[in-house]
mmCIF file of C-alpha atoms in Angstrom:
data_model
loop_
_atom_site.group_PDB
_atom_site.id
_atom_site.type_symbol
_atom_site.label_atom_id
_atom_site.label_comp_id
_atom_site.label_asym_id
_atom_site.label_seq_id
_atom_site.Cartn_x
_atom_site.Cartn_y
_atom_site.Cartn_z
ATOM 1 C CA UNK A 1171 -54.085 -48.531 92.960
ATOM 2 C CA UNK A 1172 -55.610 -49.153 89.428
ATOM 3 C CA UNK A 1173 -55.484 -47.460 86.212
ATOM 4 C CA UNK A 1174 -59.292 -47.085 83.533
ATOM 5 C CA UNK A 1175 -58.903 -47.360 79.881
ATOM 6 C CA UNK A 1176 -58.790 -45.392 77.458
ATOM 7 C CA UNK A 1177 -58.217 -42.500 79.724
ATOM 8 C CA UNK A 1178 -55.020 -43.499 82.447
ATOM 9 C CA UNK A 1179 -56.409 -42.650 85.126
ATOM 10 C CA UNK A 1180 -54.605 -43.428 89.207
ATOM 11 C CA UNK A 1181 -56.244 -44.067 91.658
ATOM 12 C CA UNK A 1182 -54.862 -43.982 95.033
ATOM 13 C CA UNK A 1183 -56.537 -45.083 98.005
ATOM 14 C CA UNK A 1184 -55.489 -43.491 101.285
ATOM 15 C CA UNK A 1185 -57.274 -43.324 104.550
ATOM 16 C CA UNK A 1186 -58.287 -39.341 106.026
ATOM 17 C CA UNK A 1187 -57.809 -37.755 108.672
ATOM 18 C CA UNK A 1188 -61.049 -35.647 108.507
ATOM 19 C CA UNK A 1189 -64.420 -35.799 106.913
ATOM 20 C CA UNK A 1190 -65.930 -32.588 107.337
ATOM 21 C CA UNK A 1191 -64.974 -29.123 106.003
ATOM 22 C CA UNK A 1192 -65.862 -25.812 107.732
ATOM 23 C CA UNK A 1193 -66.905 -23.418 104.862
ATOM 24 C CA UNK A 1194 -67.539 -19.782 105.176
ATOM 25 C CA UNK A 1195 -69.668 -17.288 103.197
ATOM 26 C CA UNK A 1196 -71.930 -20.130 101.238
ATOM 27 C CA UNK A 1197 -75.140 -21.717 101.228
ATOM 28 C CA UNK A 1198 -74.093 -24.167 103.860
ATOM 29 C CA UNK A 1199 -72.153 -24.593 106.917
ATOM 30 C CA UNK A 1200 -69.646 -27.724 106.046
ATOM 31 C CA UNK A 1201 -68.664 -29.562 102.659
ATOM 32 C CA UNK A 1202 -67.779 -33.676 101.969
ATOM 33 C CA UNK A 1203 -65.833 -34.823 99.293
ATOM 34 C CA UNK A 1204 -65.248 -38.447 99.615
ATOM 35 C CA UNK A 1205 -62.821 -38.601 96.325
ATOM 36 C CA UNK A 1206 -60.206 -35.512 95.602
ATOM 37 C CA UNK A 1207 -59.598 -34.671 91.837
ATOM 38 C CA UNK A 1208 -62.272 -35.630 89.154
ATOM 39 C CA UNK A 1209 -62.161 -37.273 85.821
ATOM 40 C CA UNK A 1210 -64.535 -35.128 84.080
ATOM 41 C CA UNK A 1211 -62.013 -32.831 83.274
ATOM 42 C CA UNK A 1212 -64.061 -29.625 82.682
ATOM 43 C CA UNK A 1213 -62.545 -27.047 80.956
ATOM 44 C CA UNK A 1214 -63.768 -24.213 82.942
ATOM 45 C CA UNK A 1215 -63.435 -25.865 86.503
ATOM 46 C CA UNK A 1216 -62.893 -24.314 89.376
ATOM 47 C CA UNK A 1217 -60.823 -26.454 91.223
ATOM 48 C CA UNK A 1218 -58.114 -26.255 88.887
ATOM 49 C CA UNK A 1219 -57.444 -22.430 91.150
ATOM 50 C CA UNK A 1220 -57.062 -25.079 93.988
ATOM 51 C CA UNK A 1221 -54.665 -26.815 92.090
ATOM 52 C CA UNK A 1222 -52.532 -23.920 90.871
ATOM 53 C CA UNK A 1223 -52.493 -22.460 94.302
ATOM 54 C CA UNK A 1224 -51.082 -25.906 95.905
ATOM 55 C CA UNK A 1225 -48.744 -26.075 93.223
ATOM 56 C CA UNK A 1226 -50.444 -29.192 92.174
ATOM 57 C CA UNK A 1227 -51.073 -29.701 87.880
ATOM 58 C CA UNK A 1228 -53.943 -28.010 87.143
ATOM 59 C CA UNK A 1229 -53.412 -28.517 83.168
ATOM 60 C CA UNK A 1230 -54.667 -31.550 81.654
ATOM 61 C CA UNK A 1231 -52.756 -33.352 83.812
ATOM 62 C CA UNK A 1232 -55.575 -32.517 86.389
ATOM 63 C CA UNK A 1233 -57.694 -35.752 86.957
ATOM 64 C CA UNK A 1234 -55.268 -38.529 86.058
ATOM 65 C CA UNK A 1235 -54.722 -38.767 89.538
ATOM 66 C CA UNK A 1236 -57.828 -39.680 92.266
ATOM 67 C CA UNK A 1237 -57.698 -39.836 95.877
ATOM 68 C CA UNK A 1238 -60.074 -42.265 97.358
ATOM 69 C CA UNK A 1239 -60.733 -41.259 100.664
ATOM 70 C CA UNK A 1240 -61.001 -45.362 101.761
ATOM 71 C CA UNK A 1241 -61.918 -44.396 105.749
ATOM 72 C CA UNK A 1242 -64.245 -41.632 105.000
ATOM 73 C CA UNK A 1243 -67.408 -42.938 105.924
ATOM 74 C CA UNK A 1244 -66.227 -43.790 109.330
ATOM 75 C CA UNK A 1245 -64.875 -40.738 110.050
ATOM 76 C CA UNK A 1246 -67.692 -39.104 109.367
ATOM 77 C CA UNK A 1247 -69.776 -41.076 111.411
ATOM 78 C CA UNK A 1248 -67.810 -40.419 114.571
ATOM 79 C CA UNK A 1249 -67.535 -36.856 113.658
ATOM 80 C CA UNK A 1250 -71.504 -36.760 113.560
ATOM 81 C CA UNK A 1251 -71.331 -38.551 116.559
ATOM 82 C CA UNK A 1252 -69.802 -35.932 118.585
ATOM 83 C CA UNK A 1253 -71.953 -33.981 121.237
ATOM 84 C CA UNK A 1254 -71.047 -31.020 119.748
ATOM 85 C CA UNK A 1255 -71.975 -31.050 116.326
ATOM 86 C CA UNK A 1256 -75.164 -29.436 115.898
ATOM 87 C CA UNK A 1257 -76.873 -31.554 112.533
ATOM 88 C CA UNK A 1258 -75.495 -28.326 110.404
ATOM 89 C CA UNK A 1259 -76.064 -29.064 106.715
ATOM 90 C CA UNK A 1260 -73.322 -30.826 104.592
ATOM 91 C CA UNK A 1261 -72.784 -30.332 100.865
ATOM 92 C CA UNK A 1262 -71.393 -33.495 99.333
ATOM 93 C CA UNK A 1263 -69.105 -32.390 95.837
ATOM 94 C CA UNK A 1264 -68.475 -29.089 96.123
ATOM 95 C CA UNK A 1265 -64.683 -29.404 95.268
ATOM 96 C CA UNK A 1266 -64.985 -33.080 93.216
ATOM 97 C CA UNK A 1267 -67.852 -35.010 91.623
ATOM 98 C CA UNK A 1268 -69.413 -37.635 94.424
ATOM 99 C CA UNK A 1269 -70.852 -39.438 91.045
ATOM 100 C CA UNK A 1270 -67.466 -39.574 89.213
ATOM 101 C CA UNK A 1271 -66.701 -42.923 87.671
ATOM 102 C CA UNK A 1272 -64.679 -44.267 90.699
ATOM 103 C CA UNK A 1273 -67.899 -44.007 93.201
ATOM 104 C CA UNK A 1274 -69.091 -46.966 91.007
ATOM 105 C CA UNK A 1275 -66.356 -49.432 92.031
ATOM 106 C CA UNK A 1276 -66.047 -47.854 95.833
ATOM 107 C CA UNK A 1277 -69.146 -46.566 96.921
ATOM 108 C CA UNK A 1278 -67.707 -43.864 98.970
ATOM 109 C CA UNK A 1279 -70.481 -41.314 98.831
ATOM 110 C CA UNK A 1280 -73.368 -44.031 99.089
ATOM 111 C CA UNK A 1281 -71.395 -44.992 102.004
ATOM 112 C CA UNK A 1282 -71.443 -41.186 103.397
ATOM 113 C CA UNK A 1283 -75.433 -40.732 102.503
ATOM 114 C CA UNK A 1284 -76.228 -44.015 104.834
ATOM 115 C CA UNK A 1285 -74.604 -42.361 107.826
ATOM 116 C CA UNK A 1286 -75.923 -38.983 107.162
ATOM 117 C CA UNK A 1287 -79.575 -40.692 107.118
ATOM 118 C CA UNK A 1288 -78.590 -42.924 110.292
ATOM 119 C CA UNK A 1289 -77.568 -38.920 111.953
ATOM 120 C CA UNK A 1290 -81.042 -37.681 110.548
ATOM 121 C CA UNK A 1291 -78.256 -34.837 109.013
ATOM 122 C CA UNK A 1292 -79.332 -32.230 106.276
ATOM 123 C CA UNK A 1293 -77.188 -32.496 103.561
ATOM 124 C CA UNK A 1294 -77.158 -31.355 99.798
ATOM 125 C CA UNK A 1295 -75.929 -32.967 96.799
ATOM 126 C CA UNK A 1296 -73.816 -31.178 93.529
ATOM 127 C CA UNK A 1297 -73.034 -33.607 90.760
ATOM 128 C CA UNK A 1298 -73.079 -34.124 87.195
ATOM 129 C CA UNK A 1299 -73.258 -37.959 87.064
ATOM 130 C CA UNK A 1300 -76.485 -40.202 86.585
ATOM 131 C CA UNK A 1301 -75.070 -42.818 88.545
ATOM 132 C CA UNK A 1302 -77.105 -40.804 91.730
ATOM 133 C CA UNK A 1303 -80.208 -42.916 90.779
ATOM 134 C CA UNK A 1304 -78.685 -45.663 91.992
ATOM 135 C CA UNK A 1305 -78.803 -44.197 95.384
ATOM 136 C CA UNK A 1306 -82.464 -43.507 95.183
ATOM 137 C CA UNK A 1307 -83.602 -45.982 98.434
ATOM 138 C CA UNK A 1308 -81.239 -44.198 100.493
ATOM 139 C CA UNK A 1309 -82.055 -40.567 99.645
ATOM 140 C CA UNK A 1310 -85.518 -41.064 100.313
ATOM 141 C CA UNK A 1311 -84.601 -42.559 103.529
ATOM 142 C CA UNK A 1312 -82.560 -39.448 104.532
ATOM 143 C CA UNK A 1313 -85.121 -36.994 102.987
ATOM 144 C CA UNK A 1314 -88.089 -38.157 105.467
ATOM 145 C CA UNK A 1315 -85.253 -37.241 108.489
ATOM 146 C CA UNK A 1316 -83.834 -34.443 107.036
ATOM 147 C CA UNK A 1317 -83.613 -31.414 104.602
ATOM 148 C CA UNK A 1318 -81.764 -33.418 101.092
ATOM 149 C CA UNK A 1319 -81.638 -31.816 98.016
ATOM 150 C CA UNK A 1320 -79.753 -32.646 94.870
ATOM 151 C CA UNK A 1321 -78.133 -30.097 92.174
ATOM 152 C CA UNK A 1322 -77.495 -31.734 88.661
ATOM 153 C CA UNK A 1323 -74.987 -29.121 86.681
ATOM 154 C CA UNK A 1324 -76.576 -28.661 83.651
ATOM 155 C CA UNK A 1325 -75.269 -25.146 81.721
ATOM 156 C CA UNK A 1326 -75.896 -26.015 78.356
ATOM 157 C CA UNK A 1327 -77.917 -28.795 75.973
ATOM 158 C CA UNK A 1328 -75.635 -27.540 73.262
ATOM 159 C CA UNK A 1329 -74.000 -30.399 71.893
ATOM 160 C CA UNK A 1330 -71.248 -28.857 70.534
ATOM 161 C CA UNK A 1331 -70.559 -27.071 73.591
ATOM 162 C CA UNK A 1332 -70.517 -29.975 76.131
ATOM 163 C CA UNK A 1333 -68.350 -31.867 73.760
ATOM 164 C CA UNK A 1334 -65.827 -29.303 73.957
ATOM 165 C CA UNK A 1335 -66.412 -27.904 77.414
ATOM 166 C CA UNK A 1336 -67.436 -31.260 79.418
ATOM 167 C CA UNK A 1337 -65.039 -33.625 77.849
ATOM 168 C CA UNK A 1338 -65.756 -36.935 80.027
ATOM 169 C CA UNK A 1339 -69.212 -36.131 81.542
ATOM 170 C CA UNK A 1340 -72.549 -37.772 81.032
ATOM 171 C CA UNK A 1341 -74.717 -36.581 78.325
ATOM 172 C CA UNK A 1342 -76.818 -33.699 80.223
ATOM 173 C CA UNK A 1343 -80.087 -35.166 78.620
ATOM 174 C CA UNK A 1344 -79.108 -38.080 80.893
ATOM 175 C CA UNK A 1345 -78.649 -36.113 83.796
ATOM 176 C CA UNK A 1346 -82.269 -34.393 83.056
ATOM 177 C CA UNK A 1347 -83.941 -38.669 83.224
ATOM 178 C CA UNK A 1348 -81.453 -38.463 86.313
ATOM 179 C CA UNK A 1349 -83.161 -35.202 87.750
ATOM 180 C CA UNK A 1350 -86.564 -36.919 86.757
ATOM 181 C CA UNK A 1351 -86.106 -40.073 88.752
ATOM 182 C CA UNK A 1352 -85.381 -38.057 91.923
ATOM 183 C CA UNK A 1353 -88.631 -35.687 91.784
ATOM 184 C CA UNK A 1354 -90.679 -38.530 90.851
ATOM 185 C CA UNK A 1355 -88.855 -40.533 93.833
ATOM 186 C CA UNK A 1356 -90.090 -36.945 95.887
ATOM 187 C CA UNK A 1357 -86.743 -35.682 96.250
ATOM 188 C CA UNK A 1358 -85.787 -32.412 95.890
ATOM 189 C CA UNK A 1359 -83.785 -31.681 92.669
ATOM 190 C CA UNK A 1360 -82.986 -28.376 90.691
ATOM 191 C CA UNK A 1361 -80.378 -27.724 87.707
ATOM 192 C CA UNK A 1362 -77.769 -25.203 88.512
ATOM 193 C CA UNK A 1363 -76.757 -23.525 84.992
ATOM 194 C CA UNK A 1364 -73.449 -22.823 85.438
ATOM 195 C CA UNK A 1365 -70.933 -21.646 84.497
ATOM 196 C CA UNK A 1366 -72.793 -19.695 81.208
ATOM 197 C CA UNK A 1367 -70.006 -19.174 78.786
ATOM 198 C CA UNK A 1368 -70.282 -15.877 77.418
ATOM 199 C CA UNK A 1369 -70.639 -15.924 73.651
ATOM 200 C CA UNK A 1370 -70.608 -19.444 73.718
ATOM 201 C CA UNK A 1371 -73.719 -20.547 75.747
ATOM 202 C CA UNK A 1372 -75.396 -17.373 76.731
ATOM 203 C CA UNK A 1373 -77.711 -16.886 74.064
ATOM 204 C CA UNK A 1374 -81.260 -16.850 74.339
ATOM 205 C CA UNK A 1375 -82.531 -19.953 72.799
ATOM 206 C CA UNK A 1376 -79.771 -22.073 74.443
ATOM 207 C CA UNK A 1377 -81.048 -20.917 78.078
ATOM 208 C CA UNK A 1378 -84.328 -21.452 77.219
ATOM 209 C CA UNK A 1379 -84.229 -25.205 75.963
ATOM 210 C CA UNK A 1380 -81.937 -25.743 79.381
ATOM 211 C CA UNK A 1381 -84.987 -24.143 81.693
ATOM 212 C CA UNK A 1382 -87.559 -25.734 79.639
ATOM 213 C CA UNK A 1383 -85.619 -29.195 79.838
ATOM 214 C CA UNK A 1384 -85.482 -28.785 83.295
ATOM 215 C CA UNK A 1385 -89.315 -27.859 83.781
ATOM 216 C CA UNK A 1386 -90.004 -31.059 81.894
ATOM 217 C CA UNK A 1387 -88.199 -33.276 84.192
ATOM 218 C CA UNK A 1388 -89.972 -31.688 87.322
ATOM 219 C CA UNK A 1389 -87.221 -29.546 88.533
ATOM 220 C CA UNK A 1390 -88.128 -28.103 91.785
ATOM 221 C CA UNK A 1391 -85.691 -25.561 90.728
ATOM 222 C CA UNK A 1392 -82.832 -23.592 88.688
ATOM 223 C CA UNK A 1393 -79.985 -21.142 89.500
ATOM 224 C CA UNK A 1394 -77.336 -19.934 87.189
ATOM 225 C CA UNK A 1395 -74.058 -18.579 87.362
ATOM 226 C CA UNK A 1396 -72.056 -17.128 84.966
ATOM 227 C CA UNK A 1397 -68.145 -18.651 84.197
ATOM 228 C CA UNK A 1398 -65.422 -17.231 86.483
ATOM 229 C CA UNK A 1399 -61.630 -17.273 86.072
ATOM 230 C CA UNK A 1400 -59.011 -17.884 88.540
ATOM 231 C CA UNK A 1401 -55.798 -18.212 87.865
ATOM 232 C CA UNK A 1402 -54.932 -21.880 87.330
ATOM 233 C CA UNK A 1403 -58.517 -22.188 85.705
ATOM 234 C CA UNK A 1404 -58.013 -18.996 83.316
ATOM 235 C CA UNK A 1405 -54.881 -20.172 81.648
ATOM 236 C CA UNK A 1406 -56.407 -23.920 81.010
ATOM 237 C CA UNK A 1407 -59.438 -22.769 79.588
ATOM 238 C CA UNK A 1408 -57.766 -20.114 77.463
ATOM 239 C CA UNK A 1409 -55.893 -22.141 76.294
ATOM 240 C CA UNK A 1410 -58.344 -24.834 75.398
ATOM 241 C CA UNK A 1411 -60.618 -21.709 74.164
ATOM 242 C CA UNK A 1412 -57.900 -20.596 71.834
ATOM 243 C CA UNK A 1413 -58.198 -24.376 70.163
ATOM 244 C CA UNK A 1414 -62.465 -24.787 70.065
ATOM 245 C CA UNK A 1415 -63.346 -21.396 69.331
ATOM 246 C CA UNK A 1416 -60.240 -18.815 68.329
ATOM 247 C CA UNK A 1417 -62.018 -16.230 67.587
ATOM 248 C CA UNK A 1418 -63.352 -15.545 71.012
ATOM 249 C CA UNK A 1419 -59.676 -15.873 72.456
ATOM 250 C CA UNK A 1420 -59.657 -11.559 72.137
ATOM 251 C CA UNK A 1421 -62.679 -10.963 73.702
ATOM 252 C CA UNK A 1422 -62.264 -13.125 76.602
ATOM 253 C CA UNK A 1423 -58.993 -11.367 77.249
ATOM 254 C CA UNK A 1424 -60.595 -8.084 77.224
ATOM 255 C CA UNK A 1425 -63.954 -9.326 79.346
ATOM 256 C CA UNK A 1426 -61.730 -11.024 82.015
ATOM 257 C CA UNK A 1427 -58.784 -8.434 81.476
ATOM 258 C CA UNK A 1428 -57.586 -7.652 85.890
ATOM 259 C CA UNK A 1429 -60.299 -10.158 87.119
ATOM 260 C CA UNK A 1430 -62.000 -13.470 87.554
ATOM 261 C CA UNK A 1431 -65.510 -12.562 87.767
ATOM 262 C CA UNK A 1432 -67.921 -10.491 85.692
ATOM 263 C CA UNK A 1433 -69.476 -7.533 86.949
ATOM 264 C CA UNK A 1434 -73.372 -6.754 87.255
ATOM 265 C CA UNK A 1435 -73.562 -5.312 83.690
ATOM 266 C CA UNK A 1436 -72.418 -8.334 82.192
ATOM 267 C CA UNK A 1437 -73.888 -11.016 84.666
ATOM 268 C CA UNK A 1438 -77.707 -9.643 85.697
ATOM 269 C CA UNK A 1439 -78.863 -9.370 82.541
ATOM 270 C CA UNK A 1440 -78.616 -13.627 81.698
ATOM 271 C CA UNK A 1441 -79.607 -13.645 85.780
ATOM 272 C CA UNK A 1442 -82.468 -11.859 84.794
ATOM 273 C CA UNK A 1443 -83.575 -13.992 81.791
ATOM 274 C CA UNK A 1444 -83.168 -17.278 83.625
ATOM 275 C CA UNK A 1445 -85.529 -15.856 86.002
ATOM 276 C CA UNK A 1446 -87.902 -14.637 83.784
ATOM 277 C CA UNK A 1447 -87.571 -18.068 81.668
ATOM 278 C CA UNK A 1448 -88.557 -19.788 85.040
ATOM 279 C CA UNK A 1449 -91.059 -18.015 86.111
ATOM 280 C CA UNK A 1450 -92.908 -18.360 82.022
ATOM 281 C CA UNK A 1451 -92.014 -22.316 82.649
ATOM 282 C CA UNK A 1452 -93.332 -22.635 85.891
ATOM 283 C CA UNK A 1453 -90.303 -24.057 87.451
ATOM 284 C CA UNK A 1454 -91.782 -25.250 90.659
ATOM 285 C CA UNK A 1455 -89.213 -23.099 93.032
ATOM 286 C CA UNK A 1456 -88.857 -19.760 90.775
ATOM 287 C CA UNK A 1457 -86.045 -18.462 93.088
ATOM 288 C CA UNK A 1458 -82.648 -17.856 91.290
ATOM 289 C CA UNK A 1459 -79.523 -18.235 93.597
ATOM 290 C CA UNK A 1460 -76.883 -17.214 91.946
ATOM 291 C CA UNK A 1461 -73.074 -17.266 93.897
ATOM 292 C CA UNK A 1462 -71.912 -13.626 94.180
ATOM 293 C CA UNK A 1463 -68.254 -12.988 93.767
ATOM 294 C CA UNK A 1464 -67.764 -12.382 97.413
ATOM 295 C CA UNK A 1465 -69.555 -16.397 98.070
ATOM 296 C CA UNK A 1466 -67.481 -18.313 95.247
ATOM 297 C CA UNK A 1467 -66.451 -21.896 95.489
ATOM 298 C CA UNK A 1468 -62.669 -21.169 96.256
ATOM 299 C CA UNK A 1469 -63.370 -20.103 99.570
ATOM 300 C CA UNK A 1470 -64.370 -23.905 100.265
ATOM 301 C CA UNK A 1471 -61.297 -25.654 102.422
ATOM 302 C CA UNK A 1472 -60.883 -28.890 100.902
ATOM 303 C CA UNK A 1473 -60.700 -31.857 102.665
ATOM 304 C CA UNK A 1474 -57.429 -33.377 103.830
#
């Protein structure tokens, strides 16, 4: 193991057992994650219920500790490899970033996207981290075998706000160049907004430069989601809340007050002016996916 400056971070490499994940109710069939925990330390993420729920830290303790999944890209090429795997799709990052920091020294998930184009496998991409780019030759590779397409998280172009919010992330004007590079490179990209932080990135002007921003860099497409609250996440961004912007502390507590996600009332309505946003940008796909509280990320199983 090893430990990054100025931020101690562990990192502990230890083989898997497993590659794949079966996931239920979502936009694909099985999820990757070649590192578990993430150094980008959102405020608002959702993995942190993960955490609390395996009565693991999900404080700001959550991140100082990576698993490097060293074996992972041979077991997923023998679990490809099986006759009875049917080339079902494969999210890469849904419960960690595949473009944290750590992917730089290890190559994990460039590792992963060589066998997936070797299985001619469709697979889909979530990440905020530039370093993706670097991966370009192989992605195109994959994407003349295969449905590939890459989500860059991009809620908000509000400096203030991903300061706060997004502690050790790129800049998201560098994940926009990042977005660009892959549509030029004729991949499939789009920029999921999300989570939108009521009265903190939900107003007009703020959505619009994010959909604009994204039309500019040839997004093929953009989805948004508005900011959900399971326990382990609710109490560590309340409590961060409470320190960037007090006087929202009461209204979250009523908004949130017996559940994690936000009804129709509160949700369609910033649905409904991404779409229309879109559809005055000309995004090139104008279709808005949003995850429905009965499809959210917790009901991923994370790998093991």
């Amino acid at each position: 193991m090893f430990y990054d400056e100025p931020v101690r971070v562990e990192y502990r490499e230890e083989p898997c057992r497993s590659a794949l994940n079966r996931v239920k109710g979502m936009r694909f069939d099985w999820s990757l994650n070649p590192y578990m925990g993430c150094v980008h330390r959102c405020t608002f993420c959702y993995v942190r219920a993960f955490e609390a729920r395996a009565d693991r830290p999900f404080d700001d303790r959550y991140g100082a500790s990576i698993r490097v999944k060293t074996n992972v890209a041979q077991v997923l090429r023998k679990e490809l490899a099986r006759p009875r795997w049917a080339r079902e799709s494969v999210a890469i990052g849904a419960a960690t970033d595949p473009y944290q920091p750590a992917e730089g020294r290890y190559k994990l998930t460039r590792a992963c996207l060589e066998v997936l184009g070797d299985a001619s496998n469709p697979f889909s991409i979530i990440t905020r981290g530039p370093m993706i780019v670097r991966d370009l030759d192989l992605l195109a590779r994959a994407a003349e075998r295969a449905n590939v397409s890459v989500t860059f998280s991009i809620p908000t172009l509000d400096e203030d706000v991903w300061r706060k919010t997004e502690p050790s992330t790129a800049h998201p004007r560098q994940r926009l160049k990042a977005v660009k590079a892959l549509t030029d490179a004729g991949i499939r990209a789009e920029v999921g907004m999300a989570p939108i932080l009521p009265g903190i990135s939900d107003r007009p002007e703020q959505l619009a430069e994010v959909v604009r921003s994204a039309r500019e860099a040839g997004a093929t497409g953009v989805w948004t989601n508005l900011l959900f609250l399971r326990p382990g996440t609710r109490e560590h961004f309340l409590e961060h809340l409470a320190q960037d912007w007090p006087e929202l502390v009461p209204h979250y507590e009523e908004l949130y007050r017996g559940r994690a996600y936000l009804g129709s009332a509160e949700a369609k309505p910033v649905r409904r002016q991404v779409s229309a946003l879109a559809r005055e940008h000309g995004v090139a796909d104008r279709r808005i996916r949003p995850l429905e509280p009965e499809t959210q990320p917790e009901q991923l199983v994370l790998a093991v």
